[in-house]
CSV table of C-alpha atoms in Angstrom, one decimal:
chain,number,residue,atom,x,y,z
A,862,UNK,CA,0.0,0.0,0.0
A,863,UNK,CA,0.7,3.6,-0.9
A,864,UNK,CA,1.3,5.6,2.1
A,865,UNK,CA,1.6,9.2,1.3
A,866,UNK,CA,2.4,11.8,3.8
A,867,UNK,CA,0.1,15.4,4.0
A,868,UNK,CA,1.0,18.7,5.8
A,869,UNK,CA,-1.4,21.4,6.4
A,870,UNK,CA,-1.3,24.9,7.4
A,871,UNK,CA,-3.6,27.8,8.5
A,872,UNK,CA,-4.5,29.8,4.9
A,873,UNK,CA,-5.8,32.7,3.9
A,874,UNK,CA,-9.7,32.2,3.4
A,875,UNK,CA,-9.5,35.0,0.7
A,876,UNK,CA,-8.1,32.9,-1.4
A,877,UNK,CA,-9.2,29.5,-0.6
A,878,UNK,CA,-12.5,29.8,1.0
A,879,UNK,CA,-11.2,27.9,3.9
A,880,UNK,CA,-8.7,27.8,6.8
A,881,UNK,CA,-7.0,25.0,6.4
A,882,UNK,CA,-5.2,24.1,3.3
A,883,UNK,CA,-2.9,21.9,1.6
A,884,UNK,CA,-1.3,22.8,-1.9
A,885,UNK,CA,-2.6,19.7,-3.7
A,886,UNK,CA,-5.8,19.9,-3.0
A,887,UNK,CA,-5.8,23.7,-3.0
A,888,UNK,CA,-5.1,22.9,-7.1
A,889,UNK,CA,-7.3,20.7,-7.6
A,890,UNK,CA,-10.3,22.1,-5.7
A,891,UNK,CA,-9.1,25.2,-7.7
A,892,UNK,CA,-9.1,23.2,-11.4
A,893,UNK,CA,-12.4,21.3,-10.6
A,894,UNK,CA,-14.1,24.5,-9.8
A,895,UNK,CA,-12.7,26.6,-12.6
A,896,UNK,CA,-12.2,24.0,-15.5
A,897,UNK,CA,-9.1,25.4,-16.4
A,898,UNK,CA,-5.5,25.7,-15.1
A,899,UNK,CA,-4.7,29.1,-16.2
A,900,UNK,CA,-7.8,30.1,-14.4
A,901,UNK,CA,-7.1,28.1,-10.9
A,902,UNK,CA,-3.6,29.9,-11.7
A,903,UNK,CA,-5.2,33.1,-11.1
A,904,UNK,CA,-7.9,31.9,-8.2
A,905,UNK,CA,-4.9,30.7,-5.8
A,906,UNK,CA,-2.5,33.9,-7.3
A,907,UNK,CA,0.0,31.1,-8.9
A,908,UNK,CA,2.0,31.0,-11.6
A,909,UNK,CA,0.6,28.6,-14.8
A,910,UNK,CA,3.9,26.9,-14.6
A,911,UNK,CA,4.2,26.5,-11.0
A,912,UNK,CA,0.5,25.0,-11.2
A,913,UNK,CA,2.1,22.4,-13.7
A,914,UNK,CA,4.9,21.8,-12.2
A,915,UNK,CA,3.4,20.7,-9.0
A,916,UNK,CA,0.6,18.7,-10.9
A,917,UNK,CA,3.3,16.9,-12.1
A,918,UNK,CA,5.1,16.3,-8.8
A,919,UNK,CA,2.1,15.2,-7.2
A,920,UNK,CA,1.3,12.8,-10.4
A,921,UNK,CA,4.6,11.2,-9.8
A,922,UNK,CA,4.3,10.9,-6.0
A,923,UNK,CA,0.9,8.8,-6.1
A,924,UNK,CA,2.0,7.3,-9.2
A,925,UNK,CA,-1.4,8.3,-11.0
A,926,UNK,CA,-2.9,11.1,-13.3
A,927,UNK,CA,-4.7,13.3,-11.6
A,928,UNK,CA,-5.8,15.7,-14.6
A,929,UNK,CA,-7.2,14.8,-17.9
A,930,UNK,CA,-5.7,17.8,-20.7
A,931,UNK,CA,-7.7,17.2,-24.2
A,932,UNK,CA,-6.8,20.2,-27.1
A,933,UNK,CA,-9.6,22.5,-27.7
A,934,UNK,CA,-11.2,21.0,-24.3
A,935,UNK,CA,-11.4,22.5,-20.3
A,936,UNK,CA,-9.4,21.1,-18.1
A,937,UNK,CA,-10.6,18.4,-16.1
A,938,UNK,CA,-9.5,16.0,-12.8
A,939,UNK,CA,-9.1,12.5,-14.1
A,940,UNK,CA,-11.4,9.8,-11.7
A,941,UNK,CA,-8.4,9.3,-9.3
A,942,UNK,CA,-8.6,13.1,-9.0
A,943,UNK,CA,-12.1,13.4,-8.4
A,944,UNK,CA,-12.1,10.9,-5.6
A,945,UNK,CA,-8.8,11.8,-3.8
A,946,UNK,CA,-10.3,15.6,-4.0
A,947,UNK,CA,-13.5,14.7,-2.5
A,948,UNK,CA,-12.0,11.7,-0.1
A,949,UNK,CA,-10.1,15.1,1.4
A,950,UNK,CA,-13.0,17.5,1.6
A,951,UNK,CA,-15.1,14.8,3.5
A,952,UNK,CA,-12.3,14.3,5.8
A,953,UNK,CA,-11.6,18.0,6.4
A,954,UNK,CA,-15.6,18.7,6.9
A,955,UNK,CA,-15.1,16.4,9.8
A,956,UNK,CA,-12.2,17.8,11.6
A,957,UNK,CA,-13.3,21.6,10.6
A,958,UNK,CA,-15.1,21.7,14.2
A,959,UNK,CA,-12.0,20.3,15.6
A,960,UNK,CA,-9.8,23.0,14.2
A,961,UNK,CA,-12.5,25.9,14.7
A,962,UNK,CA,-12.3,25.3,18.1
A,963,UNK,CA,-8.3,25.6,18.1
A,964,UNK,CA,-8.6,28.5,16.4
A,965,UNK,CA,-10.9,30.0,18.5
A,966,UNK,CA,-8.3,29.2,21.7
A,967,UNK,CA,-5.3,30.3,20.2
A,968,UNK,CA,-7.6,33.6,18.9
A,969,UNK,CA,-8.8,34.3,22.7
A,970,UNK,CA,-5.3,34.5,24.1
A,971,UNK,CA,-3.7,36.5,21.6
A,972,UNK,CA,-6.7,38.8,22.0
A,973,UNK,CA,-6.0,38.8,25.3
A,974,UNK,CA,-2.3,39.4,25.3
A,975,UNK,CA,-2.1,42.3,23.1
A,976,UNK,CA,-5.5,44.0,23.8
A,977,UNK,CA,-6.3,45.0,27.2
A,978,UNK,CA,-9.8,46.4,25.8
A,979,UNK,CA,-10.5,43.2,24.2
A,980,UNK,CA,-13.6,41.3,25.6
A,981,UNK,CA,-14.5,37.9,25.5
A,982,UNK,CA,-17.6,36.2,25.2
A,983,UNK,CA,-17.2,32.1,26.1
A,984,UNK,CA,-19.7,30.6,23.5
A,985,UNK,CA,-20.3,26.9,23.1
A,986,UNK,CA,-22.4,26.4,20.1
A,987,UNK,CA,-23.8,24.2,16.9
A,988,UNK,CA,-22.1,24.4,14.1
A,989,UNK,CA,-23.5,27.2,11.7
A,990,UNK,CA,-21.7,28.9,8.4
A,991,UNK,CA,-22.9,32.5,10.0
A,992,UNK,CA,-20.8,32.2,12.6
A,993,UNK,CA,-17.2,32.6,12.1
A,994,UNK,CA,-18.6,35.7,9.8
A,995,UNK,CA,-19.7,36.8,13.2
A,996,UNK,CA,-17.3,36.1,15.5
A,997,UNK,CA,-15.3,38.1,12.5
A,998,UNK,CA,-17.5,41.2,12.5
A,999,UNK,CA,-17.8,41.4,16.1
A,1000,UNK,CA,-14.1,41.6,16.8
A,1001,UNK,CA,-13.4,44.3,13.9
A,1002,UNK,CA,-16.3,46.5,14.6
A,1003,UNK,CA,-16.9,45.8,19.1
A,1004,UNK,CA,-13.3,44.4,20.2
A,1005,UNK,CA,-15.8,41.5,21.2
A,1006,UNK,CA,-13.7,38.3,21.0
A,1007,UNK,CA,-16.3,34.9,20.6
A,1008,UNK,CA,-14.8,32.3,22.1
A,1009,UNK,CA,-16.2,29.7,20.1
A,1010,UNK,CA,-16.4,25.9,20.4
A,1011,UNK,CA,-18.3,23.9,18.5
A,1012,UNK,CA,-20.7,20.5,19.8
A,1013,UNK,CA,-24.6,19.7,19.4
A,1014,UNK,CA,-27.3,22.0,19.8
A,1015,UNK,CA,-28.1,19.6,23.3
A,1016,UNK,CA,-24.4,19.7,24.4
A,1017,UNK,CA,-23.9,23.6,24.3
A,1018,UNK,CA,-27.5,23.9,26.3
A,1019,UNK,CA,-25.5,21.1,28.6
A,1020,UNK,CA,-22.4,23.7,28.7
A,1021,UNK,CA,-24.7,26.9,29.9
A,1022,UNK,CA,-26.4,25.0,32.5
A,1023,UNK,CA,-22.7,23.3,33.7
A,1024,UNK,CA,-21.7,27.3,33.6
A,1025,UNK,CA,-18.8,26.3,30.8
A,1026,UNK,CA,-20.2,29.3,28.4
A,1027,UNK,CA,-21.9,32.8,29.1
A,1028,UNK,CA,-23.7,31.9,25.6
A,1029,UNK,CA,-25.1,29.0,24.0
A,1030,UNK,CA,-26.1,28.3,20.6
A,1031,UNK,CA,-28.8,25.8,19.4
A,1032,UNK,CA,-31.7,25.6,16.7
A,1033,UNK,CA,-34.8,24.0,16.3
A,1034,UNK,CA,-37.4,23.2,13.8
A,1035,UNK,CA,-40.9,25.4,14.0
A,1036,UNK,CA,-42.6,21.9,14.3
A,1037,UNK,CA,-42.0,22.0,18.0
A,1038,UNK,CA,-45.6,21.1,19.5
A,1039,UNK,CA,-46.1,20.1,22.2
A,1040,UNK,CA,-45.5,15.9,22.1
A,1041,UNK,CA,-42.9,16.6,19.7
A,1042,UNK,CA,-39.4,15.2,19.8
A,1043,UNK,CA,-38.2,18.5,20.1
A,1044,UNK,CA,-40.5,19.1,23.1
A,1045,UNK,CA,-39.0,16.0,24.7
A,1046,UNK,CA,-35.6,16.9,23.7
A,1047,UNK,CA,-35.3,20.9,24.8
A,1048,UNK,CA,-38.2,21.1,27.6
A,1049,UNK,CA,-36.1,20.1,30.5
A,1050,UNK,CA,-33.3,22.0,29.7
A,1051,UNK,CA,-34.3,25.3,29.3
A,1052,UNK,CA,-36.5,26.9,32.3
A,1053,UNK,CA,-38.7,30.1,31.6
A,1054,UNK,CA,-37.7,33.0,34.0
A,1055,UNK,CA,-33.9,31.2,34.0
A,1056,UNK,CA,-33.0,31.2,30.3
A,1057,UNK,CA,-33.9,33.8,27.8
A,1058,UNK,CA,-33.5,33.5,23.7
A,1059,UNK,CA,-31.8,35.8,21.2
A,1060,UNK,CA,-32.4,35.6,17.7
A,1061,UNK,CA,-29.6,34.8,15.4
A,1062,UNK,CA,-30.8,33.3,11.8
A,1063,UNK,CA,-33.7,31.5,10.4
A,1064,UNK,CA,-32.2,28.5,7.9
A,1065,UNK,CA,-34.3,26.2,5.6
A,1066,UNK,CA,-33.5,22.2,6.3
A,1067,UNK,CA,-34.1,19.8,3.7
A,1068,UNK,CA,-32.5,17.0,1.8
A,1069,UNK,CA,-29.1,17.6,-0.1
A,1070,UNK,CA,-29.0,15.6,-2.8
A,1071,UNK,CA,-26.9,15.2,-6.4
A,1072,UNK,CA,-26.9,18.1,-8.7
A,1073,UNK,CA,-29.8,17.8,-11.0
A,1074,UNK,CA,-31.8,15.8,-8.6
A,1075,UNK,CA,-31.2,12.3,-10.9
A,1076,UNK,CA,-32.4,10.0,-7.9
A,1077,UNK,CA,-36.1,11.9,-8.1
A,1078,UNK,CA,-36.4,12.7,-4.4
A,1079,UNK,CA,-38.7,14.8,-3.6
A,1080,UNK,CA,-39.4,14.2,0.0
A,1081,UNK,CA,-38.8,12.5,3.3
A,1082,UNK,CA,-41.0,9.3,2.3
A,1083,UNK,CA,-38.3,8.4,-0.2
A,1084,UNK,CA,-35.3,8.0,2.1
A,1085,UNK,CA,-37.3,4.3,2.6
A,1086,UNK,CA,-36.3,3.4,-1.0
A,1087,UNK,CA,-34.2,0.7,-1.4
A,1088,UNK,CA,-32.1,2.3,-3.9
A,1089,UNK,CA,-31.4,5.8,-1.8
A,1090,UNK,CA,-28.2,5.8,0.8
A,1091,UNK,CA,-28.6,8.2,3.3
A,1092,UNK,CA,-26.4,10.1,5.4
A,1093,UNK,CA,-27.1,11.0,8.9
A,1094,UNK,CA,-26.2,13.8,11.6
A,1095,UNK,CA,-24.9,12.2,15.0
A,1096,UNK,CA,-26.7,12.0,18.0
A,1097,UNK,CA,-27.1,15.3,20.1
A,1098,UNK,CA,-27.5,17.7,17.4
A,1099,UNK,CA,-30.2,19.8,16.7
A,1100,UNK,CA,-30.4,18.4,13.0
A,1101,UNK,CA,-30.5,14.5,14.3
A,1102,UNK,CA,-33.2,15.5,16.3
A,1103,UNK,CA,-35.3,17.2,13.4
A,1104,UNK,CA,-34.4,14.3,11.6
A,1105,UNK,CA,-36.0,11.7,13.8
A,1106,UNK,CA,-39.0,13.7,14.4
A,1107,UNK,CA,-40.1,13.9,10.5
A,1108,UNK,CA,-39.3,10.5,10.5
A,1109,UNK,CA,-41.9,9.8,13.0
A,1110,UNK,CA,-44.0,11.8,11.4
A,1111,UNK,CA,-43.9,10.1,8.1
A,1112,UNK,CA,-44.1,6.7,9.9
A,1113,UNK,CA,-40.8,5.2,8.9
A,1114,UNK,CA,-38.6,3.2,10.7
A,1115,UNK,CA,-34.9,4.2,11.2
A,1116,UNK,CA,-34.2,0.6,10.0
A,1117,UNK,CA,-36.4,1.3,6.8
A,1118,UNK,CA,-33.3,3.7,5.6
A,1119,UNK,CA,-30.1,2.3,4.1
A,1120,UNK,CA,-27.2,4.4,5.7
A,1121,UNK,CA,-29.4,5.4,8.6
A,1122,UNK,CA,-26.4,4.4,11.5
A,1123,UNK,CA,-23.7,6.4,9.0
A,1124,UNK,CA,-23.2,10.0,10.7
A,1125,UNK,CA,-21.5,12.7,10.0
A,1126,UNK,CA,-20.3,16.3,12.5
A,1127,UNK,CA,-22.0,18.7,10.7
A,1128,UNK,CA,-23.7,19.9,7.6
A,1129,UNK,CA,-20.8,20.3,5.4
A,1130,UNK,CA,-19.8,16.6,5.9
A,1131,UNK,CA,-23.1,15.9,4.7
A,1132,UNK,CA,-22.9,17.7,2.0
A,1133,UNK,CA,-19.2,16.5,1.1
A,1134,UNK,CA,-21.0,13.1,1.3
A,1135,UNK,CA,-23.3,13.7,-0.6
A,1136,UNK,CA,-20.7,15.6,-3.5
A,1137,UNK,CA,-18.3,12.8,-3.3
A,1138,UNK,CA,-21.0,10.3,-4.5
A,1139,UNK,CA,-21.0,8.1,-1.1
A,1140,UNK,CA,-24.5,8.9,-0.4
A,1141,UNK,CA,-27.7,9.4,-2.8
A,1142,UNK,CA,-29.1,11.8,0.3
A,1143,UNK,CA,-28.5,14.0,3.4
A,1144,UNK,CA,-30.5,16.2,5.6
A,1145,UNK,CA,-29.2,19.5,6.4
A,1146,UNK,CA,-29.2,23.5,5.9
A,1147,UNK,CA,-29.5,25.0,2.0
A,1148,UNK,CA,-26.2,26.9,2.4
A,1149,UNK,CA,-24.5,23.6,2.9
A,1150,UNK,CA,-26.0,22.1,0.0
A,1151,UNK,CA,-24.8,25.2,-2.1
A,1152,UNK,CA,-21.6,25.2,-0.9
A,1153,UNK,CA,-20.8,21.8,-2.5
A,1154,UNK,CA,-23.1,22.5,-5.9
A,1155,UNK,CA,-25.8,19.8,-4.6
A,1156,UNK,CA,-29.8,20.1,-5.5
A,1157,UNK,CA,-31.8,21.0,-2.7
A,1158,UNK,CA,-35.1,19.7,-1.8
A,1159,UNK,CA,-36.9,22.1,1.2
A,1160,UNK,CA,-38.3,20.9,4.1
A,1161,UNK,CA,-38.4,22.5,7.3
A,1162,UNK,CA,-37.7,25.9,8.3
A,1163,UNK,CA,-35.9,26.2,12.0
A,1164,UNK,CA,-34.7,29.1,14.3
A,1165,UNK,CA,-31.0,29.3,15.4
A,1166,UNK,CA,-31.2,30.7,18.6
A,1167,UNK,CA,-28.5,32.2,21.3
A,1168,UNK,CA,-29.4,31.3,24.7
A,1169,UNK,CA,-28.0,33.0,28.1
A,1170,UNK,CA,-28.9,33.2,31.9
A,1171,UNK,CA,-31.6,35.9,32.5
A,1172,UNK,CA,-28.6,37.8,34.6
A,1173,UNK,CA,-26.5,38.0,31.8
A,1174,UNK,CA,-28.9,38.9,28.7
A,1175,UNK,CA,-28.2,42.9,29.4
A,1176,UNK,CA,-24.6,42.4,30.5
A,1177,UNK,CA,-22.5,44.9,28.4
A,1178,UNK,CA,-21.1,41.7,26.7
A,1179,UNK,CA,-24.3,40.5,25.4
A,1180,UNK,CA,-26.1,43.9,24.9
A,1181,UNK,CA,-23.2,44.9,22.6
A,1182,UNK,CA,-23.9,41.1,20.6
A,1183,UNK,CA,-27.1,42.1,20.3
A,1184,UNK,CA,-26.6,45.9,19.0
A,1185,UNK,CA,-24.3,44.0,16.4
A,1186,UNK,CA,-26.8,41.6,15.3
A,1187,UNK,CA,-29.5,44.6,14.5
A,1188,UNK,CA,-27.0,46.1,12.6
A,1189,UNK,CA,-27.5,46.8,8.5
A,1190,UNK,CA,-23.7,46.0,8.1
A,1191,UNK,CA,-23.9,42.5,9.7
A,1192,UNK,CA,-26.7,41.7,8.0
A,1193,UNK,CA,-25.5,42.3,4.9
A,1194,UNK,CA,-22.5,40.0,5.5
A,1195,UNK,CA,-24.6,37.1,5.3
A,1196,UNK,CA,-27.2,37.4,2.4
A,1197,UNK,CA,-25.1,35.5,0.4
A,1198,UNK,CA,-25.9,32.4,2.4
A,1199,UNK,CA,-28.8,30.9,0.3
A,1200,UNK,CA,-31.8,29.3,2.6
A,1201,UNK,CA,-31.2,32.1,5.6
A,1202,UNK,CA,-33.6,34.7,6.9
A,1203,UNK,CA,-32.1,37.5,9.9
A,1204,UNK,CA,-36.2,38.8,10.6
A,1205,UNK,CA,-35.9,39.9,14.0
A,1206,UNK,CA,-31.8,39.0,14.8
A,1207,UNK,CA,-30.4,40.2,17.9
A,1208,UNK,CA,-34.4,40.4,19.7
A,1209,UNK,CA,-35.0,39.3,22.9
A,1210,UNK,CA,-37.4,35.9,23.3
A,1211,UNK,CA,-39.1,34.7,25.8
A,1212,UNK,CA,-39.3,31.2,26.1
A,1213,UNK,CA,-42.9,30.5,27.0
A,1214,UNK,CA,-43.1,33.1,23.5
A,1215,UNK,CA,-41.0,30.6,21.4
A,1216,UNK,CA,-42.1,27.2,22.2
A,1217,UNK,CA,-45.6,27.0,23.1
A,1218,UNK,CA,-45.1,24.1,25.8
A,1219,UNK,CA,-44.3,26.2,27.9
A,1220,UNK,CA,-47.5,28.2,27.7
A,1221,UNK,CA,-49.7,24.9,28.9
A,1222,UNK,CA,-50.0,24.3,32.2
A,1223,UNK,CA,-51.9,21.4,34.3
A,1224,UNK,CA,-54.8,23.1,35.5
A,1225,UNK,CA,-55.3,23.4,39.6
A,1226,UNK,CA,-58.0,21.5,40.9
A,1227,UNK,CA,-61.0,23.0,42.3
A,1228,UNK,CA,-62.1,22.0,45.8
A,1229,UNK,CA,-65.0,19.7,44.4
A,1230,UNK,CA,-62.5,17.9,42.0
A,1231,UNK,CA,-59.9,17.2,45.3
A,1232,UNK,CA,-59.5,13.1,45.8
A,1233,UNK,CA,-61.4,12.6,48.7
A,1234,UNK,CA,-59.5,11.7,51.6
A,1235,UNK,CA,-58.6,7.8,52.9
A,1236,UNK,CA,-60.4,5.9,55.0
């Protein structure tokens, strides 16, 4: 067996749309997006020979081709390409939490060391594509620092209550009545009059599937076809409990879905999944699905929601997050993000005003309904 040895470092997002990177598949992420060499050339701010010459290199390291050059014809990865290129991207979609949440250490301390005006804000939340943006805009514009780490939605409400985070970040699905899974899930712990909400970002759920859609799907009923493979979100999160509560609602069995038990971190594992032809299906955010040129099927809308201690909600920490998140400029970082909605970010919620569980109560007994007393 081959056994090939990969380094990566800490790049500039500018130019590769992500942190981490590694020059061979910074090429050919670059060539399979661009269909052309010269052009990658200019995406990653190469050279058009240095592009070739380490092609070439890497060609002769793995001893296979890993681009397909016809005259008169775009550039193309060869099939050994295509499925080293997205073997990596599912790979790095897995660790990404991982290394957002070294980031986010190292990021605190320097802030820290060189900034005595700095603030920071310990946040333990589910993974979200807004929220490096805003843990960006929040240190340029407020000297806020967000110390992020990322985990389930029911492990960061876990966090608040432990008191390992002043914030929390979770989201749920507007079919929350109460019975549902997301009742059962949530109810016991958040506490009305303890906990209070802050809007972040409305996102549309739904199936991420191949570009064009060839497998048909059109909803959750087909995920019990014999010839779909699904891809799952892990236990804990926010989006595996969605998941299992449409399920339920449709009436199928977890054991009716091929690939049910297969898991993935977060949406963009899913969608990298999904991309790299291992599953026919996945259930997560639109964005996701964009990001990796997958078809999109709606369906569910949900709330992301930031959720502190009632103490802490008007804290100058938090009251500066939420002045930031009313704000045109942070608004307008994110409309790019397909499937997101910011109606109301940065608003105060109660929580008998968001989940209506909380807004039924057993009734008391009157004196002439009172059990009457034992013998």
């Amino acid at each position: 067996m081959l056994h090939i040895k990969l380094s990566y470092t800490f790049d500039d997002a500018a130019i590769t749309g992500q942190q981490l990177g590694n020059p061979l598949f910074d090429i050919l992420g670059a060539i399979h997006a661009c269909g052309s060499v010269g052009a990658a050339a200019t995406q990653l701010r190469l050279s058009y020979r240095h592009i070739w010459g380490e092609l070439k290199r890497f060609e002769t390291a793995l001893r296979a081709e890993l681009i397909v050059w016809e005259r008169g014809k775009r550039a193309r990865l060869s099939p050994f390409g295509e499925k080293l290129l997205f073997a990596e991207r599912r790979a790095r979609m897995r660790v990404q939490p991982q290394v957002d949440n070294l980031i986010a250490e190292m990021e605190r301390e320097f802030a820290l060391a060189f900034d005595p005006q700095a603030h920071v804000i310990p946040m333990c939340a589910s993974h979200d594509l807004a929220l490096p943006r805003l843990k960006e805009f929040m240190a340029r514009e407020a000297k806020l620092h967000l110390d992020l780490q990322f985990h389930g939605s029911l492990e960061c409400i876990a966090a608040l209550s432990r008191g390992d985070c002043l914030l929390a970040g979770f989201h749920v699905s507007e079919d929350h009545a109460p019975g549902s899974m997301t009742h059962k899930a949530f109810k016991s712990m958040l506490k009305p009059g303890r906990h209070k909400l802050i809007n972040f970002v409305g996102r549309q759920q739904g199936l991420m599937v191949a570009a064009g859609n060839p497998k048909g799907v059109t909803g959750m009923e087909d995920l019990r076809r014999a010839d779909l493979r699904f891809v799952n979100r892990q236990p804990a999160s926010g989006t595996r409990v969605t998941i299992e509560q449409l399920l339920a609602k449709a009436g199928i069995q977890p054991g009716e879905i091929k690939g049910f038990d297969n898991a993935e971190p977060t949406h963009l594992a899913v969608a990298a999944s999904v991309a790299a032809g291992v599953a026919d299906a996945g259930f997560g955010i639109e964005a996701a699905a964009a990001a990796f040129g997958l078809g999109f099927v709606p369906v569910v809308r949900e709330q992301y929601y930031f959720v502190c201690l009632k103490e802490a909600v008007d804290q100058p920490p938090i009251s500066k997050l939420r002045e930031l998140l009313r704000r045109s400029e942070w608004q307008a970082l994110i409309a790019d993000l397909p499937g997101y909605d910011i109606a109301n970010a940065g608003e105060v919620v109660a929580l008998r005003r968001a989940f209506p569980w909380y807004a039924f109560r057993t009734p008391k007994r009157t004196p002439e309904q009172q059990p009457e007393p034992c013998a």
